[in-house]
JSON list of C-alpha atoms in Angstrom, two decimals:
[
{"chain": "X", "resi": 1, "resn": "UNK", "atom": "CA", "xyz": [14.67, 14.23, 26.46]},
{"chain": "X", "resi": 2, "resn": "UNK", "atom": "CA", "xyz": [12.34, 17.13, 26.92]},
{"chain": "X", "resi": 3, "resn": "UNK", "atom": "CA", "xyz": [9.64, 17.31, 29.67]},
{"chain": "X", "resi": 4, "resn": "UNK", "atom": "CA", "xyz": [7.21, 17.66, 26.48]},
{"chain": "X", "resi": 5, "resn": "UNK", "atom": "CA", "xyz": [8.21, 13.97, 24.74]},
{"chain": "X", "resi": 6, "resn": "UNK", "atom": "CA", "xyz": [8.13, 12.81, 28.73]},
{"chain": "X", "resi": 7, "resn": "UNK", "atom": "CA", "xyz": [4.55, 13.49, 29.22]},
{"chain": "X", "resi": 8, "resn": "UNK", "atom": "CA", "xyz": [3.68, 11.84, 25.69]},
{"chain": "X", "resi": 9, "resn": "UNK", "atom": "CA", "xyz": [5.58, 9.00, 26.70]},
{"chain": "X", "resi": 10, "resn": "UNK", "atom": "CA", "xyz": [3.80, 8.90, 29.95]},
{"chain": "X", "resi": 11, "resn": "UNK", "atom": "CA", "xyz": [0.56, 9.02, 28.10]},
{"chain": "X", "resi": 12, "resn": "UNK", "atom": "CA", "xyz": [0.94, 6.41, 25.93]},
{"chain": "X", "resi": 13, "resn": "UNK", "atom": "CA", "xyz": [1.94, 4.04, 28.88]},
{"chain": "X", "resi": 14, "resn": "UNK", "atom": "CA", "xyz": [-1.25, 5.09, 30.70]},
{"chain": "X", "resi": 15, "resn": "UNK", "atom": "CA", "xyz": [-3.06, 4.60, 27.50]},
{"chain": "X", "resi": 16, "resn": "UNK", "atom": "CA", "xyz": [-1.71, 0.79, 27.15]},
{"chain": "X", "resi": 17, "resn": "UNK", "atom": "CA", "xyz": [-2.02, -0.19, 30.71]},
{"chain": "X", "resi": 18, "resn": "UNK", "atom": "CA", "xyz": [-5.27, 1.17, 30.28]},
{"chain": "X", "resi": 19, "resn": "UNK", "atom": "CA", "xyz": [-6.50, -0.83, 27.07]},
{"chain": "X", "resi": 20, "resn": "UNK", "atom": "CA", "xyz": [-4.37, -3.89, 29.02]},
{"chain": "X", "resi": 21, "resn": "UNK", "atom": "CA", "xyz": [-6.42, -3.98, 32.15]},
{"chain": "X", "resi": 22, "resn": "UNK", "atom": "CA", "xyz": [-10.35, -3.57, 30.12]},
{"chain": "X", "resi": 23, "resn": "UNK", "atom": "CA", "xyz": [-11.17, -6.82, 29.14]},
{"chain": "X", "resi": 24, "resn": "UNK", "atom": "CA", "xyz": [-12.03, -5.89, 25.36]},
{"chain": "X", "resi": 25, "resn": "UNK", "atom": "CA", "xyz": [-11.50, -8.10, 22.29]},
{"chain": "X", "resi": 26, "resn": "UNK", "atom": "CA", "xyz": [-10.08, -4.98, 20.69]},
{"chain": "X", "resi": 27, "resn": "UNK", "atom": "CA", "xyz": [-6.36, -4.96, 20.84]},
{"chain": "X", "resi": 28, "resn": "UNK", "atom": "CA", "xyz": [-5.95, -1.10, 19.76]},
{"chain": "X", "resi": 29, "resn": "UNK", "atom": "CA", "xyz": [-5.42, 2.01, 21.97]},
{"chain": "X", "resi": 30, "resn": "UNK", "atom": "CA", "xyz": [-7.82, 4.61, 22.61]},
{"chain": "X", "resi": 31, "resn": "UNK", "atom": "CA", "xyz": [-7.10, 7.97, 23.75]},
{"chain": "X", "resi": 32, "resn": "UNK", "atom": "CA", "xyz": [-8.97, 11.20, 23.22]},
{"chain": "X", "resi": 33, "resn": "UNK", "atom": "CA", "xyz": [-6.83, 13.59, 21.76]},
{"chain": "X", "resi": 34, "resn": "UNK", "atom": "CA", "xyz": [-8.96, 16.31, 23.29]},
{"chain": "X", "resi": 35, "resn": "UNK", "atom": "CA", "xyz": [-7.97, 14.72, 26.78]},
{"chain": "X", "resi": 36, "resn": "UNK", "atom": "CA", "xyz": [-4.17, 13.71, 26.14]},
{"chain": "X", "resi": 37, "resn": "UNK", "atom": "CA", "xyz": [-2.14, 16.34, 25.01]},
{"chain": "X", "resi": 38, "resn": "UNK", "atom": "CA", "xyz": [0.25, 15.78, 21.64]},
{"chain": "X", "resi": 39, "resn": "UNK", "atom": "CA", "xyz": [-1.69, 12.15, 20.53]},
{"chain": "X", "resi": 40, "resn": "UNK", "atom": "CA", "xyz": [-3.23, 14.25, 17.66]},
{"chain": "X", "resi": 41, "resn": "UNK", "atom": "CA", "xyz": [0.14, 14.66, 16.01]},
{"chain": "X", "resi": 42, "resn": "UNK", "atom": "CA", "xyz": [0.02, 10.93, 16.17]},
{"chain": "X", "resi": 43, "resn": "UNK", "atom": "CA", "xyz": [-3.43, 10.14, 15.14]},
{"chain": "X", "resi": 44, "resn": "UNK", "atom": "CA", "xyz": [-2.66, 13.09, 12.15]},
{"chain": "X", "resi": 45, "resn": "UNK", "atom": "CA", "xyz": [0.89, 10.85, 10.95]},
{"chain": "X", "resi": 46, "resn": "UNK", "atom": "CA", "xyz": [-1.37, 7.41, 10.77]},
{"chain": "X", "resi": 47, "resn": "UNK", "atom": "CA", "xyz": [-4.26, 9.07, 8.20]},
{"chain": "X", "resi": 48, "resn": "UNK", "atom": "CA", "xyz": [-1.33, 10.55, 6.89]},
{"chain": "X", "resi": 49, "resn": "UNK", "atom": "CA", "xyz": [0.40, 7.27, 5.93]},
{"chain": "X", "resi": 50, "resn": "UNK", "atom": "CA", "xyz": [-3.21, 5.72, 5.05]},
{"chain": "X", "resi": 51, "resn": "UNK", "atom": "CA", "xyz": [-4.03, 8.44, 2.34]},
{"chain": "X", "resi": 52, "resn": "UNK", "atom": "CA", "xyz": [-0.44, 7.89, 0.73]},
{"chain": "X", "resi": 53, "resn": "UNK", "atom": "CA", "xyz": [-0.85, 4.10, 0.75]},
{"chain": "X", "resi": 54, "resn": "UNK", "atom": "CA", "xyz": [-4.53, 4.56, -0.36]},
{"chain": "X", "resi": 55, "resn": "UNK", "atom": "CA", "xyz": [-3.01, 6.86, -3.18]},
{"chain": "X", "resi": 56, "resn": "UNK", "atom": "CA", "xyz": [0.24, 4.75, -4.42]},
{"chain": "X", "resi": 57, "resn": "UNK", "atom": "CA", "xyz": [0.09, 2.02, -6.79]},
{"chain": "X", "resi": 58, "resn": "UNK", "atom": "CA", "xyz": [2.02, -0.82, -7.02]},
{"chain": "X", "resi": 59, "resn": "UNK", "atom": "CA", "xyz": [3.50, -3.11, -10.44]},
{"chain": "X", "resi": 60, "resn": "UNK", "atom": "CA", "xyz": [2.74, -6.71, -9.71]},
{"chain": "X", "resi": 61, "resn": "UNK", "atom": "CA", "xyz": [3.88, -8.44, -12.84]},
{"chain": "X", "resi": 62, "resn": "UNK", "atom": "CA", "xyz": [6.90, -10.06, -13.90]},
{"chain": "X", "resi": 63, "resn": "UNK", "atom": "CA", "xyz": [10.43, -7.55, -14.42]},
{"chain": "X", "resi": 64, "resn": "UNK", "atom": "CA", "xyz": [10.20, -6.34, -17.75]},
{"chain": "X", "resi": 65, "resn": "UNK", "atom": "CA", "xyz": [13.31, -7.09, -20.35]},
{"chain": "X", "resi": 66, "resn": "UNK", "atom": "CA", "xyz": [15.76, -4.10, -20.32]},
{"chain": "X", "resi": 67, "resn": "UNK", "atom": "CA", "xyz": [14.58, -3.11, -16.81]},
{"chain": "X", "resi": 68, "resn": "UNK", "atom": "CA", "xyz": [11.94, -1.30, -18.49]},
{"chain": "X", "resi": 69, "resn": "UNK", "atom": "CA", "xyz": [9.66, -2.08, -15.12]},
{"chain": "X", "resi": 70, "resn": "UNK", "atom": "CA", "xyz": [10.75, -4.24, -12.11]},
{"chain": "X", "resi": 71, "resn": "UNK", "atom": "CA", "xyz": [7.88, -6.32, -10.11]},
{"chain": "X", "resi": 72, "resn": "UNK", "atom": "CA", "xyz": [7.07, -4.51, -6.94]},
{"chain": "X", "resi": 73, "resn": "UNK", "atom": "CA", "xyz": [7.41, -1.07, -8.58]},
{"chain": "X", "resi": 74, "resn": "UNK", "atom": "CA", "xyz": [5.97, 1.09, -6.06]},
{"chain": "X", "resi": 75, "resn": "UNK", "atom": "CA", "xyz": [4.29, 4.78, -7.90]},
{"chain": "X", "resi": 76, "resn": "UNK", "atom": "CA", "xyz": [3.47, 7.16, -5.11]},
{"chain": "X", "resi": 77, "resn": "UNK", "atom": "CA", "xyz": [1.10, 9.55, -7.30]},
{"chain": "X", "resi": 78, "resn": "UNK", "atom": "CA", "xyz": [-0.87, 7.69, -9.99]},
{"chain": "X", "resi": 79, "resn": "UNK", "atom": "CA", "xyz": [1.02, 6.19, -13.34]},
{"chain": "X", "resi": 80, "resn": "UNK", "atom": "CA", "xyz": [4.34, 8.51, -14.42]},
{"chain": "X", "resi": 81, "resn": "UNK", "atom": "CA", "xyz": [4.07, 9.59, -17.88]},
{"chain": "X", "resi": 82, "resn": "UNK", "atom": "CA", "xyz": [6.74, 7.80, -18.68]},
{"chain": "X", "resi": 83, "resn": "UNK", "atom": "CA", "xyz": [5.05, 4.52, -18.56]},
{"chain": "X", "resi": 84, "resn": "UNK", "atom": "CA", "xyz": [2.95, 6.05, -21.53]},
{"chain": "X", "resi": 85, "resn": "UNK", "atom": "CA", "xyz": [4.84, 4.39, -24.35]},
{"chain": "X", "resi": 86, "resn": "UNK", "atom": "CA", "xyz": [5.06, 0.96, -22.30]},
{"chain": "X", "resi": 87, "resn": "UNK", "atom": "CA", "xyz": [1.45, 0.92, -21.83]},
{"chain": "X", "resi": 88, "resn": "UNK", "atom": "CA", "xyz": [0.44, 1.62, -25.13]},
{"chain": "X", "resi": 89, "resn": "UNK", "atom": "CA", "xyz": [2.99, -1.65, -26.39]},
{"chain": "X", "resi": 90, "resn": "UNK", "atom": "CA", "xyz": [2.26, -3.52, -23.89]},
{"chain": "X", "resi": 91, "resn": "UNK", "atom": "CA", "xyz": [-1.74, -2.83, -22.44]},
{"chain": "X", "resi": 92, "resn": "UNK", "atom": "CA", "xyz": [-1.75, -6.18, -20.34]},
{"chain": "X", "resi": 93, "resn": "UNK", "atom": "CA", "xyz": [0.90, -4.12, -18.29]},
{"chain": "X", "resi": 94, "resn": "UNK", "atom": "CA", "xyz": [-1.82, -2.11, -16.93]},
{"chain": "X", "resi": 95, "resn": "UNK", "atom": "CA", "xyz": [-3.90, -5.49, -15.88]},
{"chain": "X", "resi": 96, "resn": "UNK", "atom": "CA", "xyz": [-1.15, -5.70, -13.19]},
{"chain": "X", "resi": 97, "resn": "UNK", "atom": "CA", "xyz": [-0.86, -2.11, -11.50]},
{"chain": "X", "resi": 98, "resn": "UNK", "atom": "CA", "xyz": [-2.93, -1.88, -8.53]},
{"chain": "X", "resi": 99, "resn": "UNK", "atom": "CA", "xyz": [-3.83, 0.16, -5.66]},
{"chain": "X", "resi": 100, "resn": "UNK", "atom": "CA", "xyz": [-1.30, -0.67, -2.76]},
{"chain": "X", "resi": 101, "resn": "UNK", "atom": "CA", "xyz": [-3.82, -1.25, -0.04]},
{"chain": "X", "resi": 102, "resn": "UNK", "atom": "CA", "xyz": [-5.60, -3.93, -2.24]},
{"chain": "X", "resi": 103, "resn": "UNK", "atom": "CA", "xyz": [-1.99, -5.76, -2.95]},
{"chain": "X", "resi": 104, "resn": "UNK", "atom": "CA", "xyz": [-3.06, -8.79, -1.23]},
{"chain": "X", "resi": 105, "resn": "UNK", "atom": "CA", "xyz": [-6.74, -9.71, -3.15]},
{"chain": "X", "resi": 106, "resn": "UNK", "atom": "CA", "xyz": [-4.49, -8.81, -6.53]},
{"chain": "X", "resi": 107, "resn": "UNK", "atom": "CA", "xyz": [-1.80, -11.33, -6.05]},
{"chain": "X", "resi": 108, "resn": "UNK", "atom": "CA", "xyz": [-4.83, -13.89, -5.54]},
{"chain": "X", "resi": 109, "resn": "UNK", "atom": "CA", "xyz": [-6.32, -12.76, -9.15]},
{"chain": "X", "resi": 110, "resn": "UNK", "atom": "CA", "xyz": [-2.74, -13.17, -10.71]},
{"chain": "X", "resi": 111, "resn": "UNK", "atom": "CA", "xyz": [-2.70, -16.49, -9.45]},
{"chain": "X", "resi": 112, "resn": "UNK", "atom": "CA", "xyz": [-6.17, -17.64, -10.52]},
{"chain": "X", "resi": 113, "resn": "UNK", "atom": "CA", "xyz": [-6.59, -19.44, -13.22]},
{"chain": "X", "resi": 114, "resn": "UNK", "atom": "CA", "xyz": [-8.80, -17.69, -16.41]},
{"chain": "X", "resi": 115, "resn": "UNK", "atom": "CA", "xyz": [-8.90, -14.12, -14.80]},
{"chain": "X", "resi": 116, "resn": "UNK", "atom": "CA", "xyz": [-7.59, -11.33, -16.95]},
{"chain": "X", "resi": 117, "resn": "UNK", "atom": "CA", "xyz": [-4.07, -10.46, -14.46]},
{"chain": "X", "resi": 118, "resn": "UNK", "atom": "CA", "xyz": [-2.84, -14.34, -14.79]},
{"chain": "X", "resi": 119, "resn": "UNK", "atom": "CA", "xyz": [-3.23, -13.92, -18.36]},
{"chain": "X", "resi": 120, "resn": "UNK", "atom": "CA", "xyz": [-1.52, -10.71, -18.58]},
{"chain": "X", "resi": 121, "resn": "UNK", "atom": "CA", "xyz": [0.77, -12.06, -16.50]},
{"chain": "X", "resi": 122, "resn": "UNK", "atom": "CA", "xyz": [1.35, -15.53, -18.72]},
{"chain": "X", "resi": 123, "resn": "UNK", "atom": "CA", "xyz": [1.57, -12.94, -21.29]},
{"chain": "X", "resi": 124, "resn": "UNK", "atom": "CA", "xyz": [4.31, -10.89, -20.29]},
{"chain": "X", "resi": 125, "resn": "UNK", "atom": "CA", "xyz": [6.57, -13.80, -18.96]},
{"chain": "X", "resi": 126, "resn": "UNK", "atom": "CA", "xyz": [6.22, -15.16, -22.75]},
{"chain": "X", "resi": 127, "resn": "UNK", "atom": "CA", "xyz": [7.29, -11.72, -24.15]},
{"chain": "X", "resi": 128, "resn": "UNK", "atom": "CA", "xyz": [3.88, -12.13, -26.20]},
{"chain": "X", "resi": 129, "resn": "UNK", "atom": "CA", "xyz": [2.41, -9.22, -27.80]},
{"chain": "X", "resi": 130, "resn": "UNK", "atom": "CA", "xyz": [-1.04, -8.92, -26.83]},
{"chain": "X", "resi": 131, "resn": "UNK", "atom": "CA", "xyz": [-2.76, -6.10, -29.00]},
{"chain": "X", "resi": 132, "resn": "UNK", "atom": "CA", "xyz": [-6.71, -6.95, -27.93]},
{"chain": "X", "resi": 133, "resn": "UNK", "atom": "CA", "xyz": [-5.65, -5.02, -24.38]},
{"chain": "X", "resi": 134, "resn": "UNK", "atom": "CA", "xyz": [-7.04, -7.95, -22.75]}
]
């Protein structure tokens, strides 16, 4: 291990010990990147992985027939255009893509009773044709 990745390591530990001996309700570490040398590559990678999770999309409806779309398809850059035809057949389809990050509040909708994602969902599990888009 280089002296570099030793310091880092260092403070980090510092950083916990730190947050661990404040009394705070506020589990997370602080460090000023200005003060602690090489943390900014860190702080960069996290808002790194939150845009690309804010970004990606995610298929939460049942797997299609002929593998045409599996639940829990993950799309990292909006819809593919391949999709295109799919969506156009079958618009409740798009009831049921969602924004990763809001995975959790759409998985209550698909379960609630009357709102537009269970009934796409109903739909597709039927193999009904639903040409009003819902």
């Amino acid at each position: 291990m280089t002296r570099k990745k030793e310091d880092q390591i260092q403070v980090l530990s510092e950083g916990v010990q730190q947050n661990t001996d404040e009394s705070t309700s506020d589990p997370t570490l602080t460090i000023n990147p200005s003060e602690k040398g090489g943390v900014d590559v860190f702080t960069e990678q996290i808002e790194s992985v939150k845009e690309k999770e804010t970004n990606s999309l995610i298929y939460l409806g049942p797997n299609l027939p002929g593998g045409r779309l599996l639940q829990s398809t993950v799309f990292r850059e909006g819809i593919p255009a391949y999709l295109e035809p799919l969506l156009t057949e079958r618009p409740e389809v798009k009831e049921l893509i969602f924004q990763l990050n809001e995975m959790i509040n759409a998985q209550k909708l698909i379960l609630q009773t009357g709102t537009a994602q269970y009934v796409a969902y109903q739909a597709l599990m039927k193999g009904e044709v639903n040409n009003s888009g819902i």
